[in-house]
Tab-separated table of C-alpha atoms in Angstrom:
chain	number	residue	atom	x	y	z
A	1	UNK	CA	0.000	0.000	0.000
A	2	UNK	CA	1.240	3.495	-0.754
A	3	UNK	CA	1.801	5.633	2.379
A	4	UNK	CA	-1.176	7.590	3.753
A	5	UNK	CA	-3.688	5.913	1.476
A	6	UNK	CA	-6.549	3.529	1.970
A	7	UNK	CA	-6.828	0.491	-0.215
A	8	UNK	CA	-10.042	-1.275	-1.160
A	9	UNK	CA	-9.829	-4.867	-2.236
A	10	UNK	CA	-12.553	-7.077	-3.621
A	11	UNK	CA	-12.301	-10.725	-2.678
A	12	UNK	CA	-14.994	-12.992	-4.030
A	13	UNK	CA	-15.998	-16.188	-2.288
A	14	UNK	CA	-17.981	-18.884	-4.030
A	15	UNK	CA	-19.919	-19.945	-0.941
A	16	UNK	CA	-21.656	-18.331	2.007
A	17	UNK	CA	-19.338	-18.212	5.020
A	18	UNK	CA	-22.048	-17.367	7.541
A	19	UNK	CA	-21.469	-14.699	10.211
A	20	UNK	CA	-17.850	-13.493	10.244
A	21	UNK	CA	-16.405	-13.438	13.757
A	22	UNK	CA	-12.644	-13.419	13.194
A	23	UNK	CA	-10.251	-12.581	10.363
A	24	UNK	CA	-6.583	-13.320	9.965
A	25	UNK	CA	-4.237	-10.835	8.272
A	26	UNK	CA	-0.904	-12.073	6.928
A	27	UNK	CA	1.826	-9.590	6.098
A	28	UNK	CA	5.054	-10.353	4.313
A	29	UNK	CA	8.152	-8.148	4.215
A	30	UNK	CA	8.388	-6.410	0.858
A	31	UNK	CA	11.014	-3.719	1.500
A	32	UNK	CA	13.504	-2.880	4.235
A	33	UNK	CA	11.002	-0.634	6.051
A	34	UNK	CA	7.520	-1.651	5.056
A	35	UNK	CA	5.549	-1.179	8.257
A	36	UNK	CA	1.827	-0.869	7.606
A	37	UNK	CA	-0.683	0.646	10.026
A	38	UNK	CA	-3.996	-1.173	9.785
A	39	UNK	CA	-6.868	0.909	11.113
A	40	UNK	CA	-9.600	-1.597	10.351
A	41	UNK	CA	-10.906	-4.108	7.878
A	42	UNK	CA	-14.463	-3.851	6.578
A	43	UNK	CA	-16.154	-6.744	4.887
A	44	UNK	CA	-19.467	-6.497	3.076
A	45	UNK	CA	-21.120	-9.884	2.753
A	46	UNK	CA	-23.151	-10.766	-0.372
A	47	UNK	CA	-26.370	-10.202	1.628
A	48	UNK	CA	-25.248	-6.606	2.407
A	49	UNK	CA	-24.209	-7.181	6.035
A	50	UNK	CA	-21.214	-5.010	6.947
A	51	UNK	CA	-18.643	-6.517	9.293
A	52	UNK	CA	-16.016	-4.220	10.811
A	53	UNK	CA	-12.812	-5.568	12.295
A	54	UNK	CA	-10.944	-2.825	14.236
A	55	UNK	CA	-7.208	-3.430	14.228
A	56	UNK	CA	-5.414	-0.137	15.056
A	57	UNK	CA	-1.915	-1.539	15.067
A	58	UNK	CA	1.308	-1.537	13.123
A	59	UNK	CA	2.108	-4.647	11.130
A	60	UNK	CA	5.862	-4.965	10.644
A	61	UNK	CA	8.051	-7.499	8.903
A	62	UNK	CA	6.500	-10.930	8.550
A	63	UNK	CA	3.514	-11.242	10.850
A	64	UNK	CA	0.028	-12.663	11.254
A	65	UNK	CA	-2.654	-10.862	13.214
A	66	UNK	CA	-6.064	-12.198	14.179
A	67	UNK	CA	-8.761	-9.579	14.588
A	68	UNK	CA	-12.197	-10.114	16.109
A	69	UNK	CA	-15.344	-8.578	14.690
A	70	UNK	CA	-15.807	-5.258	16.444
A	71	UNK	CA	-19.275	-5.479	17.951
A	72	UNK	CA	-17.770	-5.559	21.468
A	73	UNK	CA	-18.581	-8.591	23.550
A	74	UNK	CA	-17.980	-9.723	27.094
A	75	UNK	CA	-16.228	-12.971	27.896
A	76	UNK	CA	-19.536	-14.650	28.737
A	77	UNK	CA	-20.887	-13.684	25.284
A	78	UNK	CA	-18.285	-15.850	23.537
A	79	UNK	CA	-20.156	-19.024	22.707
A	80	UNK	CA	-17.951	-20.218	19.845
A	81	UNK	CA	-14.849	-22.208	20.765
A	82	UNK	CA	-12.758	-20.325	18.172
A	83	UNK	CA	-13.475	-17.012	19.970
A	84	UNK	CA	-12.714	-18.471	23.385
A	85	UNK	CA	-9.424	-19.840	22.084
A	86	UNK	CA	-8.591	-16.514	20.408
A	87	UNK	CA	-9.187	-14.646	23.676
A	88	UNK	CA	-6.996	-17.138	25.576
A	89	UNK	CA	-4.118	-16.779	23.059
A	90	UNK	CA	-4.410	-12.977	23.078
A	91	UNK	CA	-4.202	-12.877	26.883
A	92	UNK	CA	-1.187	-15.237	26.906
A	93	UNK	CA	0.600	-13.072	24.303
A	94	UNK	CA	-0.005	-9.911	26.358
A	95	UNK	CA	1.232	-11.596	29.536
A	96	UNK	CA	4.387	-12.598	27.661
A	97	UNK	CA	4.909	-9.124	26.140
A	98	UNK	CA	4.290	-7.171	29.338
A	99	UNK	CA	6.442	-8.693	32.050
A	100	UNK	CA	6.792	-6.623	35.210
A	101	UNK	CA	9.716	-6.051	37.562
A	102	UNK	CA	10.303	-4.205	40.816
A	103	UNK	CA	12.305	-1.055	40.155
A	104	UNK	CA	13.032	-0.442	43.820
A	105	UNK	CA	11.370	-1.370	47.120
A	106	UNK	CA	8.313	0.791	47.707
A	107	UNK	CA	8.168	2.009	44.101
A	108	UNK	CA	5.483	1.013	41.597
A	109	UNK	CA	6.355	-1.900	39.371
A	110	UNK	CA	7.536	-1.208	35.829
A	111	UNK	CA	7.943	-3.080	32.557
A	112	UNK	CA	10.825	-5.516	32.534
A	113	UNK	CA	12.764	-4.069	29.581
A	114	UNK	CA	16.191	-2.478	29.361
A	115	UNK	CA	15.223	-0.075	26.582
A	116	UNK	CA	12.090	1.358	25.007
A	117	UNK	CA	13.277	-0.067	21.693
A	118	UNK	CA	12.585	-3.558	23.082
A	119	UNK	CA	8.876	-2.759	23.164
A	120	UNK	CA	6.559	-3.484	20.283
A	121	UNK	CA	6.070	-0.431	18.071
A	122	UNK	CA	2.362	-0.438	18.943
A	123	UNK	CA	3.271	0.247	22.581
A	124	UNK	CA	6.055	2.776	22.095
A	125	UNK	CA	5.248	6.466	22.231
A	126	UNK	CA	6.296	7.176	18.664
A	127	UNK	CA	8.457	10.037	17.515
A	128	UNK	CA	5.599	11.116	15.243
A	129	UNK	CA	3.212	11.382	18.201
A	130	UNK	CA	5.841	13.205	20.265
A	131	UNK	CA	6.582	15.606	17.407
A	132	UNK	CA	2.897	16.280	16.804
A	133	UNK	CA	2.330	16.889	20.513
A	134	UNK	CA	5.340	19.222	20.822
A	135	UNK	CA	4.334	21.084	17.656
A	136	UNK	CA	0.816	21.556	18.983
A	137	UNK	CA	2.126	22.960	22.282
A	138	UNK	CA	4.458	25.366	20.486
A	139	UNK	CA	1.658	26.470	18.168
A	140	UNK	CA	-0.725	27.063	21.066
A	141	UNK	CA	1.868	29.000	23.042
A	142	UNK	CA	2.863	31.100	20.045
A	143	UNK	CA	-0.782	31.781	19.175
A	144	UNK	CA	-1.478	32.961	22.710
A	145	UNK	CA	1.640	35.123	22.812
A	146	UNK	CA	1.191	36.570	19.317
A	147	UNK	CA	-2.484	37.381	19.786
A	148	UNK	CA	-1.340	40.395	21.814
A	149	UNK	CA	0.646	41.625	18.826
A	150	UNK	CA	-1.847	40.758	16.108
A	151	UNK	CA	-4.880	42.297	17.793
A	152	UNK	CA	-3.036	45.556	18.457
A	153	UNK	CA	-3.914	48.221	15.866
A	154	UNK	CA	-1.426	50.890	17.020
A	155	UNK	CA	1.935	51.165	18.769
A	156	UNK	CA	2.260	51.002	22.521
A	157	UNK	CA	2.744	54.295	24.317
A	158	UNK	CA	4.633	52.853	27.267
A	159	UNK	CA	6.085	49.665	28.721
A	160	UNK	CA	3.267	49.578	31.301
A	161	UNK	CA	0.695	49.546	28.494
A	162	UNK	CA	2.561	46.690	26.847
A	163	UNK	CA	2.431	44.652	30.070
A	164	UNK	CA	-1.380	44.613	29.959
A	165	UNK	CA	-1.493	43.020	26.500
A	166	UNK	CA	-0.590	39.503	27.535
A	167	UNK	CA	-2.795	37.754	30.055
A	168	UNK	CA	0.116	35.632	31.255
A	169	UNK	CA	2.248	38.698	32.076
A	170	UNK	CA	-0.371	40.911	33.704
A	171	UNK	CA	1.011	42.421	36.890
A	172	UNK	CA	4.492	40.931	36.392
A	173	UNK	CA	7.668	42.783	35.560
A	174	UNK	CA	8.846	41.850	32.060
A	175	UNK	CA	11.509	44.567	31.857
A	176	UNK	CA	14.294	42.034	32.495
A	177	UNK	CA	13.008	39.937	29.639
A	178	UNK	CA	12.927	42.962	27.352
A	179	UNK	CA	16.543	43.717	28.215
A	180	UNK	CA	17.698	40.326	26.939
A	181	UNK	CA	15.118	40.042	24.120
A	182	UNK	CA	14.941	43.366	22.219
A	183	UNK	CA	11.598	44.171	20.630
A	184	UNK	CA	11.423	43.816	16.819
A	185	UNK	CA	9.087	46.856	16.615
A	186	UNK	CA	9.230	50.474	17.783
A	187	UNK	CA	7.900	51.361	21.226
A	188	UNK	CA	6.448	54.903	20.982
């Protein structure tokens, strides 16, 4: 799949499969870095029934993922043996992936890994998420700070008048800041 695009595939089946409860996705490695984020899989049966299988995980390298139909069920609702077995395997895989250790006496327990890179990419706080979050914070801070400049239709008459522009600096002395950060505009 090309990056940032959805792909629709038509797969025809010669016989009725009945209600779909579980799908299996196989991914093979095609390139050096060919990670694929699968949001969901939607299947429209010949009778028009839409089945949605939420995945929301990265598929990397050679892997197989089983995804349950997304109607949300409790453990007691699983009547089919295949769903009970799937739930058991999923729990065992999570217990294996998330081993805990004591960091120090009296401290909360933490994951038993030496490095974040040991974690599955679906668990790691990605650089993309961190960059987006940092960018959003910078944008919000700059927007708040610049609104005092952008909404001003004339020059300031004094430093005291300038202090009242920014809600975060009201009542505080910003003269020291102005000494180290000269203003890029005239102060009349």
